[in-house]
Amino acid sequence: MTDAETVVTGFLTALDELDIDTALTFLSDDIVYQNVPLPAARGTAVVEDQLRRVARLCTKFEARTHHMAADGDVVLTERTDLLGIGLWEAEFWVFGTFRVEDGRITVWRDYFDWTTVLAASAVGAGRGALLGVRRLIGRSSGGGT
């Protein structure tokens, strides 16, 4: 694993743990973060605000890396990301591009298909509703969860 890959892996691991303080240590002061095609967030203060909002909202986040490749200071990831809020979970494919300079991430761009995200969100809502109903039925009948 290259130094750049180690930095990206450490960053994604911190996000998996919703440990924003640790995740921020991997970012340069002039970080550019973009969920393409949305506008880019520039600078650690703006990116920190976005990450903390996600961490407050989400009860679960996973970045399951399937493939990682590096060419010098550029790291490419093919991942499945999972977002969870209570009983709701959505999994979707993500392609990430990271640029690492002097041991810090200066560019982080994630690409994904919005249709897939919306479909995963709908499936997650259905599963969450089903789990909620099952829990209610279990409680009302005196059974376990």
C-alpha atoms as a PDB file:
ATOM      1  CA  MET A   1       0.000   0.000   0.000  1.00  0.00           C
ATOM      2  CA  THR A   2       1.366   3.446  -0.905  1.00  0.00           C
ATOM      3  CA  ASP A   3       1.528   6.346   1.545  1.00  0.00           C
ATOM      4  CA  ALA A   4      -1.373   7.995  -0.301  1.00  0.00           C
ATOM      5  CA  GLU A   5      -3.467   4.821  -0.027  1.00  0.00           C
ATOM      6  CA  THR A   6      -2.694   4.619   3.702  1.00  0.00           C
ATOM      7  CA  VAL A   7      -3.937   8.196   4.170  1.00  0.00           C
ATOM      8  CA  VAL A   8      -7.175   7.526   2.255  1.00  0.00           C
ATOM      9  CA  THR A   9      -7.755   4.251   4.118  1.00  0.00           C
ATOM     10  CA  GLY A  10      -7.246   6.009   7.456  1.00  0.00           C
ATOM     11  CA  PHE A  11      -9.667   8.744   6.439  1.00  0.00           C
ATOM     12  CA  LEU A  12     -12.381   6.303   5.342  1.00  0.00           C
ATOM     13  CA  THR A  13     -11.896   4.260   8.524  1.00  0.00           C
ATOM     14  CA  ALA A  14     -12.431   7.388  10.634  1.00  0.00           C
ATOM     15  CA  LEU A  15     -15.617   8.125   8.680  1.00  0.00           C
ATOM     16  CA  ASP A  16     -16.780   4.524   9.249  1.00  0.00           C
ATOM     17  CA  GLU A  17     -16.503   5.216  12.976  1.00  0.00           C
ATOM     18  CA  LEU A  18     -18.212   8.621  12.562  1.00  0.00           C
ATOM     19  CA  ASP A  19     -15.044  10.021  14.178  1.00  0.00           C
ATOM     20  CA  ILE A  20     -14.996  13.430  12.551  1.00  0.00           C
ATOM     21  CA  ASP A  21     -12.129  14.759  14.684  1.00  0.00           C
ATOM     22  CA  THR A  22      -9.850  11.978  13.430  1.00  0.00           C
ATOM     23  CA  ALA A  23     -11.143  12.270   9.851  1.00  0.00           C
ATOM     24  CA  LEU A  24     -10.250  15.970   9.823  1.00  0.00           C
ATOM     25  CA  THR A  25      -6.609  15.176  10.645  1.00  0.00           C
ATOM     26  CA  PHE A  26      -6.314  13.582   7.189  1.00  0.00           C
ATOM     27  CA  LEU A  27      -7.508  16.715   5.342  1.00  0.00           C
ATOM     28  CA  SER A  28      -5.410  19.650   4.182  1.00  0.00           C
ATOM     29  CA  ASP A  29      -6.467  23.183   5.092  1.00  0.00           C
ATOM     30  CA  ASP A  30      -7.400  23.856   1.459  1.00  0.00           C
ATOM     31  CA  ILE A  31      -9.387  20.622   0.933  1.00  0.00           C
ATOM     32  CA  VAL A  32     -11.832  20.559  -1.975  1.00  0.00           C
ATOM     33  CA  TYR A  33     -14.681  18.088  -1.378  1.00  0.00           C
ATOM     34  CA  GLN A  34     -17.360  17.418  -3.964  1.00  0.00           C
ATOM     35  CA  ASN A  35     -20.225  15.011  -4.405  1.00  0.00           C
ATOM     36  CA  VAL A  36     -20.357  15.379  -8.182  1.00  0.00           C
ATOM     37  CA  PRO A  37     -22.367  17.125  -9.680  1.00  0.00           C
ATOM     38  CA  LEU A  38     -23.120  19.217  -6.563  1.00  0.00           C
ATOM     39  CA  PRO A  39     -21.021  22.326  -5.916  1.00  0.00           C
ATOM     40  CA  ALA A  40     -17.638  21.786  -4.281  1.00  0.00           C
ATOM     41  CA  ALA A  41     -17.037  22.555  -0.609  1.00  0.00           C
ATOM     42  CA  ARG A  42     -13.729  24.360  -0.113  1.00  0.00           C
ATOM     43  CA  GLY A  43     -11.654  24.561   3.049  1.00  0.00           C
ATOM     44  CA  THR A  44     -11.649  22.567   6.255  1.00  0.00           C
ATOM     45  CA  ALA A  45     -14.260  24.731   8.004  1.00  0.00           C
ATOM     46  CA  VAL A  46     -16.873  24.109   5.302  1.00  0.00           C
ATOM     47  CA  VAL A  47     -16.016  20.405   4.949  1.00  0.00           C
ATOM     48  CA  GLU A  48     -15.988  19.975   8.735  1.00  0.00           C
ATOM     49  CA  ASP A  49     -19.474  21.493   8.920  1.00  0.00           C
ATOM     50  CA  GLN A  50     -20.752  19.057   6.279  1.00  0.00           C
ATOM     51  CA  LEU A  51     -19.150  16.027   7.946  1.00  0.00           C
ATOM     52  CA  ARG A  52     -20.472  16.980  11.397  1.00  0.00           C
ATOM     53  CA  ARG A  53     -23.995  17.407  10.005  1.00  0.00           C
ATOM     54  CA  VAL A  54     -23.838  13.916   8.499  1.00  0.00           C
ATOM     55  CA  ALA A  55     -22.459  12.485  11.760  1.00  0.00           C
ATOM     56  CA  ARG A  56     -25.284  14.115  13.768  1.00  0.00           C
ATOM     57  CA  LEU A  57     -27.910  12.792  11.360  1.00  0.00           C
ATOM     58  CA  CYS A  58     -26.525   9.305  10.672  1.00  0.00           C
ATOM     59  CA  THR A  59     -26.357   6.517  13.195  1.00  0.00           C
ATOM     60  CA  LYS A  60     -24.277   4.427  10.813  1.00  0.00           C
ATOM     61  CA  PHE A  61     -21.864   4.972   7.947  1.00  0.00           C
ATOM     62  CA  GLU A  62     -19.729   2.437   6.132  1.00  0.00           C
ATOM     63  CA  ALA A  63     -17.416   2.854   3.171  1.00  0.00           C
ATOM     64  CA  ARG A  64     -16.839  -0.676   1.891  1.00  0.00           C
ATOM     65  CA  THR A  65     -13.855  -0.417  -0.432  1.00  0.00           C
ATOM     66  CA  HIS A  66     -13.913  -3.041  -3.171  1.00  0.00           C
ATOM     67  CA  HIS A  67     -10.935  -1.761  -5.161  1.00  0.00           C
ATOM     68  CA  MET A  68      -8.279   0.862  -4.587  1.00  0.00           C
ATOM     69  CA  ALA A  69      -5.613   2.026  -7.017  1.00  0.00           C
ATOM     70  CA  ALA A  70      -2.959   4.690  -6.702  1.00  0.00           C
ATOM     71  CA  ASP A  71      -0.881   6.572  -9.225  1.00  0.00           C
ATOM     72  CA  GLY A  72       1.501   8.816  -7.341  1.00  0.00           C
ATOM     73  CA  ASP A  73      -0.563  11.189  -5.230  1.00  0.00           C
ATOM     74  CA  VAL A  74      -3.931  10.198  -6.758  1.00  0.00           C
ATOM     75  CA  VAL A  75      -5.981   7.397  -5.177  1.00  0.00           C
ATOM     76  CA  LEU A  76      -9.087   5.921  -6.808  1.00  0.00           C
ATOM     77  CA  THR A  77     -11.637   3.931  -4.816  1.00  0.00           C
ATOM     78  CA  GLU A  78     -14.544   1.785  -5.915  1.00  0.00           C
ATOM     79  CA  ARG A  79     -16.854   1.485  -2.913  1.00  0.00           C
ATOM     80  CA  THR A  80     -20.277   0.687  -1.636  1.00  0.00           C
ATOM     81  CA  ASP A  81     -21.282   3.334   0.886  1.00  0.00           C
ATOM     82  CA  LEU A  82     -23.944   2.677   3.484  1.00  0.00           C
ATOM     83  CA  LEU A  83     -25.816   5.422   5.293  1.00  0.00           C
ATOM     84  CA  GLY A  84     -28.032   4.567   8.249  1.00  0.00           C
ATOM     85  CA  ILE A  85     -30.489   6.662  10.224  1.00  0.00           C
ATOM     86  CA  GLY A  86     -32.295   4.611  12.844  1.00  0.00           C
ATOM     87  CA  LEU A  87     -33.973   1.695  11.064  1.00  0.00           C
ATOM     88  CA  TRP A  88     -33.426   3.254   7.611  1.00  0.00           C
ATOM     89  CA  GLU A  89     -30.332   2.223   5.637  1.00  0.00           C
ATOM     90  CA  ALA A  90     -29.302   2.880   2.051  1.00  0.00           C
ATOM     91  CA  GLU A  91     -26.400   1.249   0.203  1.00  0.00           C
ATOM     92  CA  PHE A  92     -25.106   2.623  -3.081  1.00  0.00           C
ATOM     93  CA  TRP A  93     -22.071   2.419  -5.352  1.00  0.00           C
ATOM     94  CA  VAL A  94     -19.512   5.233  -5.150  1.00  0.00           C
ATOM     95  CA  PHE A  95     -16.369   5.975  -7.140  1.00  0.00           C
ATOM     96  CA  GLY A  96     -13.982   8.233  -5.238  1.00  0.00           C
ATOM     97  CA  THR A  97     -10.999  10.256  -6.372  1.00  0.00           C
ATOM     98  CA  PHE A  98      -8.541  11.544  -3.781  1.00  0.00           C
ATOM     99  CA  ARG A  99      -5.387  13.618  -4.188  1.00  0.00           C
ATOM    100  CA  VAL A 100      -2.900  13.400  -1.326  1.00  0.00           C
ATOM    101  CA  GLU A 101      -0.127  15.955  -0.899  1.00  0.00           C
ATOM    102  CA  ASP A 102       2.305  16.023   2.034  1.00  0.00           C
ATOM    103  CA  GLY A 103       0.302  13.312   3.793  1.00  0.00           C
ATOM    104  CA  ARG A 104      -3.016  15.184   3.639  1.00  0.00           C
ATOM    105  CA  ILE A 105      -6.012  14.901   1.317  1.00  0.00           C
ATOM    106  CA  THR A 106      -6.311  18.029  -0.843  1.00  0.00           C
ATOM    107  CA  VAL A 107      -9.061  16.803  -3.190  1.00  0.00           C
ATOM    108  CA  TRP A 108     -11.912  14.399  -2.449  1.00  0.00           C
ATOM    109  CA  ARG A 109     -14.501  13.834  -5.144  1.00  0.00           C
ATOM    110  CA  ASP A 110     -17.203  11.188  -4.958  1.00  0.00           C
ATOM    111  CA  TYR A 111     -19.197  10.162  -8.021  1.00  0.00           C
ATOM    112  CA  PHE A 112     -22.423   8.172  -7.828  1.00  0.00           C
ATOM    113  CA  ASP A 113     -25.677   7.726  -9.681  1.00  0.00           C
ATOM    114  CA  TRP A 114     -28.507   9.725  -8.116  1.00  0.00           C
ATOM    115  CA  THR A 115     -31.106   7.256  -9.415  1.00  0.00           C
ATOM    116  CA  THR A 116     -29.342   4.452  -7.548  1.00  0.00           C
ATOM    117  CA  VAL A 117     -29.196   6.565  -4.374  1.00  0.00           C
ATOM    118  CA  LEU A 118     -32.919   7.352  -4.598  1.00  0.00           C
ATOM    119  CA  ALA A 119     -33.782   3.699  -5.251  1.00  0.00           C
ATOM    120  CA  ALA A 120     -31.588   2.586  -2.332  1.00  0.00           C
ATOM    121  CA  SER A 121     -33.293   5.187  -0.145  1.00  0.00           C
ATOM    122  CA  ALA A 122     -36.740   3.871  -1.082  1.00  0.00           C
ATOM    123  CA  VAL A 123     -35.676   0.282  -0.383  1.00  0.00           C
ATOM    124  CA  GLY A 124     -34.170   1.410   2.924  1.00  0.00           C
ATOM    125  CA  ALA A 125     -37.394   3.185   3.882  1.00  0.00           C
ATOM    126  CA  GLY A 126     -39.407   0.048   3.110  1.00  0.00           C
ATOM    127  CA  ARG A 127     -37.078  -2.148   5.151  1.00  0.00           C
ATOM    128  CA  GLY A 128     -37.108   0.337   8.010  1.00  0.00           C
ATOM    129  CA  ALA A 129     -40.906   0.417   8.015  1.00  0.00           C
ATOM    130  CA  LEU A 130     -41.083  -3.383   7.956  1.00  0.00           C
ATOM    131  CA  LEU A 131     -38.636  -3.678  10.851  1.00  0.00           C
ATOM    132  CA  GLY A 132     -40.609  -1.081  12.787  1.00  0.00           C
ATOM    133  CA  VAL A 133     -43.871  -2.973  12.246  1.00  0.00           C
ATOM    134  CA  ARG A 134     -42.232  -6.255  13.276  1.00  0.00           C
ATOM    135  CA  ARG A 135     -40.980  -4.661  16.485  1.00  0.00           C
ATOM    136  CA  LEU A 136     -44.420  -3.254  17.247  1.00  0.00           C
ATOM    137  CA  ILE A 137     -46.083  -6.614  16.605  1.00  0.00           C
ATOM    138  CA  GLY A 138     -43.522  -8.341  18.809  1.00  0.00           C
ATOM    139  CA  ARG A 139     -44.183  -5.889  21.651  1.00  0.00           C
ATOM    140  CA  SER A 140     -47.961  -6.058  21.374  1.00  0.00           C
ATOM    141  CA  SER A 141     -48.006  -9.858  21.382  1.00  0.00           C
ATOM    142  CA  GLY A 142     -45.668 -10.075  24.335  1.00  0.00           C
ATOM    143  CA  GLY A 143     -42.918 -11.669  22.193  1.00  0.00           C
ATOM    144  CA  GLY A 144     -39.308 -10.601  21.812  1.00  0.00           C
ATOM    145  CA  THR A 145     -37.865  -8.373  19.141  1.00  0.00           C
END
